[in-house]
């Protein structure tokens, strides 16, 4: 076993090189009681030293039988002239010693700026000792006047040495002279400590390798490779906010029209969206009664701001459709009405862009009092019954609880007859719904309700091929942008429904749910479950769920030993069977090697090493 020490730097005094003592490393090797060999026998090859003066190699024995190899490089130019050699030296070192003279500050800074960064990049958890050699010539405190600044920095201070040691994670030593105390006890003690640490580490690594090599004789157990990585399914980003926000601009399924005090049309809207955001509109459209709300401020705001006009002589009434004309609402407050388009855009965006709403109102109303008045009325519209000043500080309120609550408040109207304008007939049962939400969230239903189809003029619409529970889960996603299937079978039924109505994000959600459920099952449950994975695979392919079908093929291949024993495994097509056999885990080769190893273990040739 050997220890390699690399010593870098010149500890000699640049001003007194003629009288300098022997070098640090050579002095230690010649005087340490743990190192055998005199100074004349330490030099390994004098000829190589003459040919390459930047590199001197010493060899000795330490701790009796440990080979000690020292590479002393006093000239830093080795990094410039022979970077390959210097890099190999540092890479193969067990201990690195960086030495410098405290009276040669110019050389110290050159080493610190040019060579230490190179050493730092090449280090790999190797202990480093920084040795500051020599007695400083200006031990007294330097003068602080401007005329003496040139003398002030002639020596390398202790602080500079410690800072360099911190950068390298090194041990810092100051050796005032190369005598027996500083070399043998001080420097030698630290160096020998790191030598013992290096020996312990090498012995431990050697023992590990020996245990590995001696653990098996004859045939070694086969190495089980890792299964192939399953395909990653990326979920589609939600566009729930933009769907409902676009509903304001597309003017489809409009059921309420706002007019100014002069009975001029201002903007069209949808009752279901307004009621989802505000109890004022719930009270206005008779979704709730004053007894249900029991909040005088909301009741007063409704009466002061809006009035419903059912006059048959209303301007434009003759042009309205005779079937179910939009409700006419007159806005009593002229200032509020002038900002109504901005307020409705704020409501349809989820009521969370408060700063933008304030800016839009200020642009239209120059007077600060009018701006404050309109903003307070908007806060009253957004108020929750029974709570006092809940929107006094809108920024703080939104940071604590965003006002985007369509996904919770719209659930209040799910499968409820309130404001419903369409009824689905499924398996003999009826499910009420709202055209505005269906049109905004589903392109197939948007085309169905606005095209030349029977559904565009009919209130009762039959639905075939889907159960009531599955269709209700589908509507729950349209209303709330979320769903939670009860199990894998229901998730697959919902995926088929989503494919039928071309709602791609819901398909991805169902795919993720099925994948998550299957991945969480332990092997014992996979083996005993009644779910037909092959049938699930065929349904995924038939309904164009390419991501799920690809994942299921990998899942069958990864759990080959479980699914190959099931009868449905024979229903795989030739192409699918070929894919599964190619990617199966564990591989057929591993199983053969395992059988051979088990046969060897149980044969008479194998004997227990301990017993």
mmCIF file of C-alpha atoms in Angstrom, residues 18-174:
data_model
loop_
_atom_site.group_PDB
_atom_site.id
_atom_site.type_symbol
_atom_site.label_atom_id
_atom_site.label_comp_id
_atom_site.label_asym_id
_atom_site.label_seq_id
_atom_site.Cartn_x
_atom_site.Cartn_y
_atom_site.Cartn_z
ATOM 1 C CA UNK A 18 21.660 31.777 -0.434
ATOM 2 C CA UNK A 19 21.223 31.225 3.308
ATOM 3 C CA UNK A 20 17.923 29.397 3.212
ATOM 4 C CA UNK A 21 17.707 25.962 4.961
ATOM 5 C CA UNK A 22 16.669 22.710 3.352
ATOM 6 C CA UNK A 23 13.200 22.493 1.893
ATOM 7 C CA UNK A 24 10.138 21.697 4.007
ATOM 8 C CA UNK A 25 9.387 18.267 2.529
ATOM 9 C CA UNK A 26 13.001 17.059 2.436
ATOM 10 C CA UNK A 27 13.553 18.244 6.009
ATOM 11 C CA UNK A 28 10.481 16.349 7.203
ATOM 12 C CA UNK A 29 11.481 13.149 5.404
ATOM 13 C CA UNK A 30 14.983 13.276 6.858
ATOM 14 C CA UNK A 31 13.959 13.985 10.465
ATOM 15 C CA UNK A 32 10.614 12.233 11.008
ATOM 16 C CA UNK A 33 10.916 9.091 13.184
ATOM 17 C CA UNK A 34 8.038 7.485 11.234
ATOM 18 C CA UNK A 35 9.925 7.700 7.913
ATOM 19 C CA UNK A 36 12.810 5.296 7.315
ATOM 20 C CA UNK A 37 15.813 6.265 5.152
ATOM 21 C CA UNK A 38 18.445 8.997 5.410
ATOM 22 C CA UNK A 39 18.491 12.190 3.337
ATOM 23 C CA UNK A 40 20.972 10.773 0.810
ATOM 24 C CA UNK A 41 18.693 7.851 -0.043
ATOM 25 C CA UNK A 42 15.503 9.891 -0.321
ATOM 26 C CA UNK A 43 16.187 11.211 -3.799
ATOM 27 C CA UNK A 44 14.817 8.611 -6.205
ATOM 28 C CA UNK A 45 16.599 9.661 -9.395
ATOM 29 C CA UNK A 46 19.049 12.554 -9.452
ATOM 30 C CA UNK A 47 19.292 12.508 -13.230
ATOM 31 C CA UNK A 48 15.591 13.157 -13.605
ATOM 32 C CA UNK A 49 15.867 16.056 -11.209
ATOM 33 C CA UNK A 50 18.509 17.747 -13.386
ATOM 34 C CA UNK A 51 16.561 17.139 -16.570
ATOM 35 C CA UNK A 52 13.313 18.381 -15.072
ATOM 36 C CA UNK A 53 14.097 20.939 -12.362
ATOM 37 C CA UNK A 54 10.426 21.749 -11.786
ATOM 38 C CA UNK A 55 9.671 18.276 -10.518
ATOM 39 C CA UNK A 56 11.504 16.264 -7.803
ATOM 40 C CA UNK A 57 10.367 12.826 -6.647
ATOM 41 C CA UNK A 58 11.181 11.316 -3.250
ATOM 42 C CA UNK A 59 10.456 7.780 -2.073
ATOM 43 C CA UNK A 60 10.590 6.408 1.460
ATOM 44 C CA UNK A 61 8.849 4.038 3.854
ATOM 45 C CA UNK A 62 6.407 5.252 6.493
ATOM 46 C CA UNK A 63 4.857 3.354 9.412
ATOM 47 C CA UNK A 64 7.229 0.485 8.696
ATOM 48 C CA UNK A 65 5.796 -0.998 5.497
ATOM 49 C CA UNK A 66 3.828 1.812 3.796
ATOM 50 C CA UNK A 67 5.392 3.174 0.632
ATOM 51 C CA UNK A 68 5.567 6.964 0.705
ATOM 52 C CA UNK A 69 5.920 8.738 -2.654
ATOM 53 C CA UNK A 70 6.410 12.528 -2.599
ATOM 54 C CA UNK A 71 6.338 14.777 -5.667
ATOM 55 C CA UNK A 72 7.880 18.153 -4.818
ATOM 56 C CA UNK A 73 7.070 20.864 -7.386
ATOM 57 C CA UNK A 74 8.638 24.154 -6.226
ATOM 58 C CA UNK A 75 8.096 25.896 -9.580
ATOM 59 C CA UNK A 76 4.502 26.734 -10.466
ATOM 60 C CA UNK A 77 5.361 26.899 -14.159
ATOM 61 C CA UNK A 78 4.640 23.170 -14.339
ATOM 62 C CA UNK A 79 0.974 24.091 -14.702
ATOM 63 C CA UNK A 80 1.792 26.145 -17.801
ATOM 64 C CA UNK A 81 4.477 23.946 -19.372
ATOM 65 C CA UNK A 82 3.130 20.470 -18.572
ATOM 66 C CA UNK A 83 -0.521 20.627 -17.606
ATOM 67 C CA UNK A 84 -1.071 16.915 -18.339
ATOM 68 C CA UNK A 85 1.562 15.853 -15.789
ATOM 69 C CA UNK A 86 0.415 18.334 -13.145
ATOM 70 C CA UNK A 87 -3.233 17.335 -13.559
ATOM 71 C CA UNK A 88 -2.354 13.649 -13.152
ATOM 72 C CA UNK A 89 -0.277 14.470 -10.066
ATOM 73 C CA UNK A 90 -3.158 16.290 -8.387
ATOM 74 C CA UNK A 91 -5.678 13.656 -9.474
ATOM 75 C CA UNK A 92 -3.609 10.819 -8.007
ATOM 76 C CA UNK A 93 -2.639 12.596 -4.778
ATOM 77 C CA UNK A 94 -3.757 11.403 -1.365
ATOM 78 C CA UNK A 95 -2.519 14.600 0.339
ATOM 79 C CA UNK A 96 -1.634 18.007 -1.154
ATOM 80 C CA UNK A 97 0.742 20.472 0.531
ATOM 81 C CA UNK A 98 0.823 24.097 -0.678
ATOM 82 C CA UNK A 99 3.803 26.033 0.723
ATOM 83 C CA UNK A 100 4.925 29.626 0.385
ATOM 84 C CA UNK A 101 7.231 32.108 2.102
ATOM 85 C CA UNK A 102 5.521 34.820 4.113
ATOM 86 C CA UNK A 103 8.009 37.469 2.877
ATOM 87 C CA UNK A 104 7.314 36.891 -0.827
ATOM 88 C CA UNK A 105 3.931 38.528 -1.270
ATOM 89 C CA UNK A 106 4.255 38.966 -5.025
ATOM 90 C CA UNK A 107 4.650 35.230 -5.551
ATOM 91 C CA UNK A 108 1.808 34.542 -3.121
ATOM 92 C CA UNK A 109 -0.650 36.681 -5.088
ATOM 93 C CA UNK A 110 0.505 35.209 -8.372
ATOM 94 C CA UNK A 111 -0.151 31.725 -7.016
ATOM 95 C CA UNK A 112 -3.489 32.741 -5.476
ATOM 96 C CA UNK A 113 -4.810 34.444 -8.622
ATOM 97 C CA UNK A 114 -3.435 32.142 -11.345
ATOM 98 C CA UNK A 115 -2.891 28.647 -9.983
ATOM 99 C CA UNK A 116 -5.160 28.123 -6.986
ATOM 100 C CA UNK A 117 -8.340 28.246 -9.168
ATOM 101 C CA UNK A 118 -6.823 25.530 -11.377
ATOM 102 C CA UNK A 119 -6.039 23.369 -8.335
ATOM 103 C CA UNK A 120 -9.500 23.989 -6.917
ATOM 104 C CA UNK A 121 -11.152 22.604 -10.060
ATOM 105 C CA UNK A 122 -8.915 19.527 -10.050
ATOM 106 C CA UNK A 123 -9.445 18.658 -6.357
ATOM 107 C CA UNK A 124 -11.628 15.682 -5.525
ATOM 108 C CA UNK A 125 -12.098 15.433 -1.731
ATOM 109 C CA UNK A 126 -8.330 15.390 -1.150
ATOM 110 C CA UNK A 127 -7.061 16.905 2.130
ATOM 111 C CA UNK A 128 -4.957 20.047 1.614
ATOM 112 C CA UNK A 129 -2.369 21.581 3.971
ATOM 113 C CA UNK A 130 -1.300 25.207 3.464
ATOM 114 C CA UNK A 131 2.092 25.902 5.094
ATOM 115 C CA UNK A 132 3.217 29.532 5.555
ATOM 116 C CA UNK A 133 7.003 29.303 6.089
ATOM 117 C CA UNK A 134 9.300 31.980 7.557
ATOM 118 C CA UNK A 135 9.350 34.876 9.994
ATOM 119 C CA UNK A 136 7.798 38.134 8.774
ATOM 120 C CA UNK A 137 10.287 40.998 8.414
ATOM 121 C CA UNK A 138 7.765 43.655 9.500
ATOM 122 C CA UNK A 139 6.110 42.126 12.528
ATOM 123 C CA UNK A 140 5.336 45.569 13.970
ATOM 124 C CA UNK A 141 2.057 47.245 13.093
ATOM 125 C CA UNK A 142 2.357 49.010 9.721
ATOM 126 C CA UNK A 143 1.965 52.756 9.415
ATOM 127 C CA UNK A 144 -1.426 53.872 8.141
ATOM 128 C CA UNK A 145 -0.375 57.157 6.573
ATOM 129 C CA UNK A 146 -0.606 57.416 2.752
ATOM 130 C CA UNK A 147 3.198 57.817 2.412
ATOM 131 C CA UNK A 148 3.837 54.328 3.842
ATOM 132 C CA UNK A 149 1.397 52.259 1.851
ATOM 133 C CA UNK A 150 4.218 50.625 -0.142
ATOM 134 C CA UNK A 151 5.783 49.157 3.020
ATOM 135 C CA UNK A 152 2.479 48.159 4.510
ATOM 136 C CA UNK A 153 1.927 45.123 2.295
ATOM 137 C CA UNK A 154 5.410 43.640 1.967
ATOM 138 C CA UNK A 155 4.542 40.399 3.833
ATOM 139 C CA UNK A 156 1.756 37.863 3.522
ATOM 140 C CA UNK A 157 -0.477 38.334 6.547
ATOM 141 C CA UNK A 158 -2.050 35.555 8.586
ATOM 142 C CA UNK A 159 -5.501 36.720 7.483
ATOM 143 C CA UNK A 160 -4.607 36.263 3.823
ATOM 144 C CA UNK A 161 -3.349 32.758 4.472
ATOM 145 C CA UNK A 162 -6.458 31.781 6.445
ATOM 146 C CA UNK A 163 -8.688 33.186 3.701
ATOM 147 C CA UNK A 164 -6.878 31.077 1.103
ATOM 148 C CA UNK A 165 -7.317 28.015 3.313
ATOM 149 C CA UNK A 166 -11.068 28.680 3.532
ATOM 150 C CA UNK A 167 -11.367 28.831 -0.248
ATOM 151 C CA UNK A 168 -9.759 25.399 -0.588
ATOM 152 C CA UNK A 169 -11.185 23.866 2.594
ATOM 153 C CA UNK A 170 -7.598 23.363 3.737
ATOM 154 C CA UNK A 171 -5.708 23.211 7.046
ATOM 155 C CA UNK A 172 -3.615 26.353 7.636
ATOM 156 C CA UNK A 173 -0.193 26.142 9.392
ATOM 157 C CA UNK A 174 2.440 28.805 10.147
#
